[in-house]
Coordinates of C-alpha atoms in Angstrom, one line a residue:
X2 CA 180.0 163.1 67.7
X3 CA 182.4 162.2 70.4
X4 CA 183.9 158.7 70.4
X5 CA 185.4 157.2 73.6
X6 CA 187.5 154.1 73.3
X7 CA 187.8 151.7 76.3
X8 CA 190.6 149.1 76.5
X9 CA 190.7 145.8 78.3
X10 CA 194.5 145.1 78.0
X11 CA 194.6 141.4 79.1
X12 CA 192.1 140.5 76.4
X13 CA 193.3 143.2 73.9
X14 CA 189.7 144.2 73.6
X15 CA 188.4 147.6 72.6
X16 CA 184.8 148.8 73.2
X17 CA 183.3 152.1 72.4
X18 CA 180.9 154.8 73.6
X19 CA 179.5 157.3 71.0
X20 CA 178.2 160.5 72.4
X21 CA 175.9 162.9 70.6
X22 CA 173.9 165.5 72.5
X23 CA 172.7 163.8 75.6
X24 CA 172.5 160.3 74.1
X25 CA 175.1 157.5 74.1
X26 CA 175.4 154.3 72.0
X27 CA 177.8 151.5 72.9
X28 CA 179.6 149.1 70.7
X29 CA 180.8 145.6 71.9
X30 CA 180.8 146.4 75.7
X31 CA 182.9 144.4 78.2
X32 CA 181.4 142.3 80.9
X33 CA 181.5 145.1 83.5
X34 CA 179.3 148.0 82.5
X35 CA 180.5 150.4 85.2
X36 CA 183.0 152.3 83.0
X37 CA 180.2 153.1 80.5
X38 CA 177.9 154.2 83.3
X39 CA 180.6 156.5 84.6
X40 CA 181.1 158.0 81.1
X41 CA 177.3 158.6 80.9
X42 CA 177.3 160.3 84.3
X43 CA 180.2 162.5 83.4
X44 CA 178.4 163.7 80.3
X45 CA 174.9 163.9 81.8
X46 CA 173.8 161.5 79.0
X47 CA 171.6 158.5 78.6
X48 CA 172.7 155.1 77.1
X49 CA 170.1 154.4 74.5
X50 CA 171.6 151.7 72.3
X51 CA 174.1 148.8 72.4
X52 CA 175.5 147.4 69.2
X53 CA 176.7 143.8 69.2
X54 CA 178.8 143.2 66.1
X55 CA 178.6 139.4 66.6
X56 CA 178.5 136.9 69.5
X57 CA 182.0 137.2 70.8
X58 CA 184.1 134.1 71.5
X59 CA 186.9 135.6 73.7
X60 CA 184.9 137.7 76.2
X61 CA 181.4 138.0 77.7
X62 CA 179.5 141.1 76.8
X63 CA 177.3 143.1 79.2
X64 CA 174.7 143.9 76.5
X65 CA 171.8 142.3 78.3
X66 CA 172.8 143.7 81.7
X67 CA 172.9 147.2 80.2
X68 CA 169.5 146.7 78.5
X69 CA 168.0 145.6 81.8
X70 CA 169.5 148.5 83.8
X71 CA 169.2 151.4 81.4
X72 CA 166.5 150.3 79.0
X73 CA 168.9 150.7 76.0
X74 CA 167.9 148.8 72.9
X75 CA 170.3 146.1 71.7
X76 CA 171.0 146.0 68.0
X77 CA 172.5 142.9 66.3
X78 CA 172.2 140.9 63.1
X79 CA 169.1 138.7 62.5
X80 CA 171.6 136.0 61.6
X81 CA 172.7 135.7 65.2
X82 CA 169.3 134.3 66.3
X83 CA 169.8 136.1 69.6
X84 CA 167.7 134.9 72.6
X85 CA 167.8 138.3 74.3
X86 CA 165.5 141.2 73.6
X87 CA 166.8 143.0 70.5
X88 CA 166.2 144.8 67.2
X89 CA 167.7 143.3 64.1
X90 CA 170.3 145.4 62.4
X91 CA 171.4 144.3 58.9
X92 CA 172.4 145.7 55.5
X93 CA 170.7 149.1 55.0
X94 CA 169.1 149.3 58.5
X95 CA 169.7 152.7 60.2
X96 CA 169.3 154.1 63.7
X97 CA 169.4 157.9 64.4
X98 CA 170.7 159.3 67.7
X99 CA 170.7 163.1 68.0
X100 CA 173.0 164.2 65.1
X101 CA 174.5 160.7 64.3
X102 CA 173.1 158.2 61.9
X103 CA 174.2 154.6 62.4
X104 CA 174.1 152.2 59.4
X105 CA 174.6 148.4 59.4
X106 CA 176.8 146.5 57.0
X107 CA 176.7 142.7 57.0
X108 CA 180.4 141.7 57.0
X109 CA 180.7 137.9 57.3
X110 CA 184.1 136.3 57.5
X111 CA 185.2 136.0 61.1
X112 CA 181.7 134.8 61.8
X113 CA 178.7 134.3 59.5
X114 CA 176.6 136.8 61.5
X115 CA 179.1 139.7 61.9
X116 CA 178.1 143.3 61.2
X117 CA 180.1 146.5 60.9
X118 CA 178.5 149.7 62.4
X119 CA 179.0 152.9 60.4
X120 CA 178.4 156.2 62.2
X121 CA 178.1 159.5 60.3
X122 CA 177.4 162.9 61.9
X123 CA 176.1 166.1 60.4
X124 CA 179.6 167.2 59.5
X125 CA 180.0 164.1 57.4
X126 CA 182.5 162.6 59.9
X127 CA 182.6 158.9 59.3
X128 CA 183.6 156.2 61.7
X129 CA 183.3 152.4 61.3
X130 CA 183.2 149.9 64.2
X131 CA 184.3 146.7 62.6
X132 CA 184.1 144.2 65.4
X133 CA 186.3 141.2 64.6
X134 CA 186.0 141.6 60.8
X135 CA 188.6 144.3 59.9
X136 CA 191.5 144.8 62.3
X137 CA 194.4 147.2 61.9
X138 CA 196.9 145.4 59.7
X139 CA 194.8 142.2 59.6
X140 CA 191.3 140.6 59.4
X141 CA 189.5 138.3 61.8
X142 CA 190.3 134.6 61.8
X143 CA 187.6 132.5 60.1
X144 CA 188.2 129.2 62.0
X145 CA 186.5 129.8 65.4
X146 CA 182.9 128.9 64.6
X147 CA 183.9 125.5 63.4
X148 CA 184.6 124.7 67.1
X149 CA 182.8 127.5 68.9
X150 CA 179.4 126.8 70.5
X151 CA 176.4 125.5 68.7
X152 CA 176.8 127.7 65.6
X153 CA 178.2 125.7 62.7
X154 CA 180.2 127.3 59.9
X155 CA 183.2 125.9 58.0
X156 CA 186.4 127.8 58.0
X157 CA 186.8 127.6 54.2
X158 CA 183.4 129.1 53.7
X159 CA 184.0 131.9 56.1
X160 CA 187.5 132.6 54.6
X161 CA 185.8 133.0 51.2
X162 CA 183.1 135.2 52.8
X163 CA 185.8 137.4 54.3
X164 CA 187.4 137.8 50.9
X165 CA 184.1 139.0 49.5
X166 CA 183.6 141.3 52.5
X167 CA 186.9 143.0 52.1
X168 CA 186.5 143.3 48.3
X169 CA 183.0 144.7 48.2
X170 CA 181.5 145.9 51.5
X171 CA 183.5 149.0 52.2
X172 CA 183.7 150.5 48.7
X173 CA 181.2 153.3 49.4
X174 CA 183.1 154.6 52.4
X175 CA 185.7 157.4 52.1
X176 CA 189.3 156.9 52.9
X177 CA 188.9 159.4 55.8
X178 CA 186.6 156.9 57.6
X179 CA 188.1 156.3 61.1
X180 CA 188.4 152.5 61.8
X181 CA 187.7 151.3 65.3
X182 CA 188.2 147.5 65.7
X183 CA 187.2 145.3 68.6
X184 CA 190.7 144.0 69.2
X185 CA 194.4 144.8 68.9
X186 CA 197.7 143.1 69.1
X187 CA 197.6 140.2 71.6
X188 CA 194.1 139.0 70.8
X189 CA 193.6 135.4 69.7
X190 CA 190.9 136.6 67.2
X191 CA 193.6 137.3 64.6
X192 CA 197.3 136.7 64.1
X193 CA 199.1 139.9 63.0
X194 CA 197.2 142.8 64.5
X195 CA 198.8 146.2 65.0
X196 CA 199.5 147.8 68.3
X197 CA 197.7 150.9 67.1
X198 CA 194.2 151.4 68.5
X199 CA 192.6 153.0 65.5
X200 CA 193.4 153.7 61.9
X201 CA 191.6 155.0 58.7
X202 CA 190.1 153.0 56.0
X203 CA 192.4 154.7 53.5
X204 CA 195.5 153.6 55.4
X205 CA 194.2 150.1 55.6
X206 CA 193.5 150.0 51.9
X207 CA 197.2 150.8 51.4
X208 CA 198.9 148.8 54.1
X209 CA 196.7 145.9 55.2
X210 CA 197.5 142.7 53.4
X211 CA 193.8 141.8 53.0
X212 CA 193.3 144.8 50.6
X213 CA 196.2 143.7 48.3
X214 CA 195.4 142.4 44.8
X215 CA 195.0 138.7 45.8
X216 CA 193.0 136.0 44.2
X217 CA 190.4 134.4 46.3
X218 CA 192.5 131.2 46.6
X219 CA 195.6 133.2 47.7
X220 CA 193.5 135.2 50.2
X221 CA 191.9 132.1 51.8
X222 CA 195.3 130.2 52.0
X223 CA 196.9 133.2 53.8
X224 CA 194.1 133.8 56.2
X225 CA 193.8 130.1 57.2
X226 CA 197.5 129.6 57.7
X227 CA 199.2 129.7 61.1
X228 CA 196.3 130.9 63.2
X229 CA 196.8 130.8 67.0
X230 CA 195.3 128.1 69.2
X231 CA 191.6 128.2 70.2
X232 CA 191.0 128.2 74.0
X233 CA 188.4 125.9 75.4
X234 CA 186.2 128.7 76.6
X235 CA 185.6 130.3 73.2
X236 CA 182.6 128.1 72.2
X237 CA 181.2 128.6 75.7
X238 CA 181.3 132.4 75.4
X239 CA 179.7 132.4 71.9
X240 CA 176.7 130.6 73.3
X241 CA 176.6 132.7 76.5
X242 CA 176.7 135.9 74.4
X243 CA 174.0 134.6 72.1
X244 CA 171.7 134.2 75.1
X245 CA 173.0 137.1 77.2
X246 CA 174.9 137.0 80.5
X247 CA 173.6 137.7 83.9
X248 CA 174.5 140.8 85.9
X249 CA 178.2 140.6 86.8
X250 CA 177.7 141.9 90.3
X251 CA 175.0 139.4 91.3
X252 CA 177.0 136.5 89.8
X253 CA 180.1 137.4 91.7
X254 CA 178.2 138.0 95.0
X255 CA 177.1 134.3 95.0
X256 CA 180.6 133.0 95.3
X257 CA 181.4 131.8 98.9
X258 CA 184.7 132.4 100.7
X259 CA 186.6 129.8 102.8
X260 CA 189.3 130.1 105.3
X261 CA 188.9 126.5 106.4
X262 CA 190.4 124.3 103.7
X263 CA 189.3 121.1 105.3
X264 CA 186.0 121.5 103.5
X265 CA 187.7 121.7 100.0
X266 CA 186.6 118.6 98.1
X267 CA 189.6 116.5 97.1
X268 CA 188.4 115.6 93.6
X269 CA 187.9 119.2 92.5
X270 CA 190.6 121.1 90.7
X271 CA 192.2 124.0 92.6
X272 CA 193.3 127.1 90.6
X273 CA 196.0 128.9 92.6
X274 CA 196.5 132.4 91.4
X275 CA 199.5 133.3 93.6
X276 CA 203.0 133.9 92.3
X277 CA 205.0 130.8 91.5
X278 CA 207.4 131.0 94.5
X279 CA 204.5 131.0 97.0
X280 CA 202.8 128.2 95.1
X281 CA 205.9 126.0 95.0
X282 CA 206.5 126.5 98.7
X283 CA 202.9 125.8 99.8
X284 CA 199.8 124.7 97.9
X285 CA 196.7 122.6 98.2
X286 CA 196.6 119.1 96.7
X287 CA 195.2 119.0 93.2
X288 CA 196.4 122.5 92.4
X289 CA 197.2 124.3 89.1
X290 CA 199.2 127.5 89.3
X291 CA 197.7 130.1 86.9
X292 CA 199.2 133.4 88.2
X293 CA 197.3 136.6 88.4
X294 CA 200.1 139.1 88.9
X295 CA 199.1 142.1 86.7
X296 CA 197.3 142.9 83.5
X297 CA 200.1 141.5 81.4
X298 CA 199.7 137.9 82.7
X299 CA 196.5 137.0 80.7
X300 CA 195.0 134.8 83.4
X301 CA 191.7 135.2 81.6
X302 CA 193.0 133.4 78.5
X303 CA 195.0 130.7 80.3
X304 CA 192.2 129.9 82.7
X305 CA 189.9 129.5 79.8
X306 CA 192.4 127.4 77.9
X307 CA 193.2 125.0 80.8
X308 CA 189.9 124.7 82.7
X309 CA 186.9 123.4 80.7
X310 CA 183.6 125.3 80.4
X311 CA 181.3 124.3 83.3
X312 CA 184.2 122.5 85.1
X313 CA 184.0 123.4 88.9
X314 CA 187.1 124.6 90.6
X315 CA 188.3 126.3 93.8
X316 CA 190.1 129.6 93.5
X317 CA 193.1 130.4 95.7
X318 CA 194.1 134.1 96.1
X319 CA 197.1 135.3 98.2
X320 CA 194.8 137.7 100.2
X321 CA 191.2 138.3 100.7
X322 CA 191.8 141.9 99.4
X323 CA 192.5 140.4 96.0
X324 CA 189.3 138.4 95.8
X325 CA 187.2 141.0 94.0
X326 CA 189.8 142.0 91.5
X327 CA 190.6 138.5 90.5
X328 CA 187.0 137.3 90.2
X329 CA 186.1 140.3 88.1
X330 CA 188.9 139.3 85.7
X331 CA 187.6 135.8 85.6
X332 CA 184.1 137.0 85.1
X333 CA 185.2 138.6 81.8
X334 CA 185.2 135.1 80.3
X335 CA 182.1 133.9 82.2
X336 CA 184.0 131.5 84.4
X337 CA 183.0 133.0 87.7
X338 CA 179.9 130.7 88.0
X339 CA 182.2 127.6 88.1
X340 CA 184.0 128.7 91.2
X341 CA 183.1 126.5 94.2
X342 CA 184.7 128.9 96.7
X343 CA 187.5 131.4 97.1
X344 CA 190.3 130.2 99.4
X345 CA 193.3 131.8 101.2
X346 CA 196.2 129.7 102.6
X347 CA 197.5 132.0 105.3
X348 CA 199.4 130.2 108.0
X349 CA 198.7 126.8 106.5
X350 CA 201.3 124.1 105.7
X351 CA 200.2 122.1 102.6
X352 CA 202.2 120.5 99.7
X353 CA 205.5 121.7 98.2
X354 CA 206.8 121.4 94.6
X355 CA 210.0 119.5 93.9
X356 CA 213.1 121.6 94.4
X357 CA 215.0 122.2 91.2
X358 CA 218.8 121.9 91.1
X359 CA 219.6 123.8 88.0
X360 CA 223.3 123.1 88.1
X361 CA 222.6 119.4 87.8
X362 CA 220.2 120.0 84.8
X363 CA 222.6 122.4 83.1
X364 CA 225.3 119.8 82.8
X365 CA 223.2 116.7 81.9
X366 CA 220.1 117.8 80.1
X367 CA 219.9 114.3 78.5
X368 CA 219.0 112.9 81.9
X369 CA 215.7 114.7 81.9
X370 CA 212.5 114.6 79.8
X371 CA 212.2 118.2 78.6
X372 CA 208.7 119.3 78.0
X373 CA 208.2 122.4 75.8
X374 CA 204.7 123.8 76.3
X375 CA 204.9 126.7 73.9
X376 CA 202.4 126.9 71.0
X377 CA 203.3 125.0 67.9
X378 CA 203.8 128.1 65.9
X379 CA 206.5 129.2 68.5
X380 CA 208.2 125.8 68.2
X381 CA 208.2 126.0 64.4
X382 CA 210.3 129.1 64.7
X383 CA 213.0 127.2 66.7
X384 CA 213.4 124.7 69.5
X385 CA 215.1 125.8 72.7
X386 CA 216.2 122.1 73.3
X387 CA 216.6 119.8 70.4
X388 CA 215.4 116.8 72.3
X389 CA 212.3 118.5 73.8
X390 CA 208.8 117.1 73.6
X391 CA 206.2 119.7 72.5
X392 CA 202.8 119.7 74.1
X393 CA 201.2 123.1 74.0
X394 CA 199.9 124.3 77.4
X395 CA 196.3 124.3 76.3
X396 CA 196.5 120.6 75.4
X397 CA 198.6 119.5 78.4
X398 CA 195.8 118.2 80.7
X399 CA 194.5 115.9 78.0
X400 CA 198.0 114.6 76.9
X401 CA 199.5 113.4 80.2
X402 CA 199.5 109.8 79.2
X403 CA 202.0 110.3 76.3
X404 CA 204.6 111.9 78.6
X405 CA 207.4 109.5 79.4
X406 CA 207.8 108.6 83.1
X407 CA 211.3 107.1 83.1
X408 CA 213.1 110.4 83.8
X409 CA 212.6 113.5 85.8
X410 CA 210.6 116.1 83.8
X411 CA 211.6 119.7 83.2
X412 CA 208.9 122.0 81.8
X413 CA 209.7 125.2 79.9
X414 CA 207.9 127.9 77.9
X415 CA 209.2 131.1 76.5
X416 CA 209.7 133.2 79.6
X417 CA 208.3 131.4 82.7
X418 CA 204.7 132.3 83.1
X419 CA 203.2 129.3 81.3
X420 CA 205.8 126.8 82.7
X421 CA 204.5 127.6 86.2
X422 CA 201.1 126.4 85.1
X423 CA 202.4 123.5 83.0
X424 CA 204.7 122.1 85.6
X425 CA 201.9 122.2 88.2
X426 CA 199.6 120.3 85.8
X427 CA 202.1 117.6 85.2
X428 CA 203.1 117.3 88.9
X429 CA 199.4 117.0 89.8
X430 CA 198.9 114.1 87.4
X431 CA 202.3 112.4 87.7
X432 CA 203.1 112.1 91.3
X433 CA 205.5 109.2 90.9
X434 CA 207.9 111.4 88.8
X435 CA 209.8 114.5 89.9
X436 CA 208.6 117.5 87.9
X437 CA 210.6 120.8 87.7
X438 CA 209.8 124.2 86.3
X439 CA 212.7 125.8 84.3
X440 CA 210.9 129.1 84.7
X441 CA 212.9 132.2 83.7
X442 CA 216.1 130.2 83.4
X443 CA 214.9 129.2 79.9
X444 CA 216.3 132.6 78.8
X445 CA 219.8 131.3 79.3
X446 CA 219.3 128.9 76.4
X447 CA 217.6 131.2 73.9

C-alpha cells in the first residue's frame, strides 16, 4: 500500500489517501476534495471509501461531497449518529480494498465516538490513522464536546475514557506500526503536539507522556490542565460534519461581489482581511481587521474565534484576485455561507484608525489602559506590562463593557497579528476613546 499525506498548514491538519492497486481510501479529508481527485487521476485509481474518525470540530470535512461525486462509501462509528449516507465502522469491523485490510478500533477520549483506522497489507505493513485520539507526543483534548454542538459529554468522563484507550486499545499492534494523526503542532485539538508528521507506535510508547506509568487520576489531571481556548466555531463544525457539508464549489459560487459600498448594511459586521497598514489608513465603518496574509496567519482560527456561527458579515479583500483564495480558506471552517458579500475598497475614502505616537506611550505607559489580548496560558508565563488588563482575543467582543474608558487604550498581543484584530474590535465598540495598536513594537518590551 502507498500512503499519501496531505497537509493543511493553517489548521495543522493532516489527511490521507491510501492507494492499493487501482483503489483509494481517504481518511479525514479537508473541505476541498480537489487534491484527492488529482491524486486519483495521477494514479488512474478510483476513490472507493472515506473514513471519518469522528465529527471534527476544527474543520469541515468533504466526506459527503466525495460520496456524492465519486460514489465512495463513508465509514464512521455508529456512535456518531451520522445523518449522511454511511456504513458503521466499529470494533472488529473490517473493509478490504485490493491488498489492504482496514480494521476499526473504537478509541474514545477526544470524543465519545472516535475511531482509529488500522490498515494492514499483504506484507504485514501496519499503519494506524488515529484521528484526534493519539498525536505525536500527545493525545487529543477531552474538553471539546462539553461545549461543541449538540453532542454532550463531560470532560472528566472523556479524560478517563482516553486513559483506558491508551492503556488497552493498541496492545495488539506491533511497535513498527506507522502512526498517522489528524493534526500536528499548532492545532487547538491538543496542547503539546510534535512538529513531526508521523511516528511509530513503538516510539510513542517510549516517548509520549500518555504511555507512561501513570495512575488514572494523574493521567486525567494532566490531560485536563492548561488546554488552549475553544473557538466559537468548534461546536458549529461538529454539527455540520455530523450532517455533512454541501459542495464547497457551489457554496462559494453563491457569494455576491460588491464594488459599490453604499449598499453595505451599517448594522452588519465587516471583516477586513487586508494588512494592518491598509486597514488603519482606510476602512469601512463597523470593521474588524483579521488579516489574510499567508498560511502562517491562521485567519481560519481567528475568524472562527471572533465571529459567531451563523453571524452574517461582509468580507473585504484587497483585490478581486484574492477573492477565491480567501473564501476557500474561510470555507474550511464552514463560514462561507455567512458572507453577505465580498467587497473591495479601491479608490474609496472611508474611516481611519487613530494614529499612534509611540514616543509618548514609551515614556508614560501609566497614562494608558494597556489591554493584553493574549491567551491566559501566555499571560501566566509572564506579563509584558505589569499593569495590563488581560482579555483574550476570542473573548474581547463580549467583554467590551469591562474595559475602562478614562484613558486612551493600547492593545498588544505577542507579535502584532492579534493586536490588529483586537484594536479594531475595541475601536469599533468604543468610539469615544482613542484606541491604539502596539503591533510589533511589543517586541521591544519582551
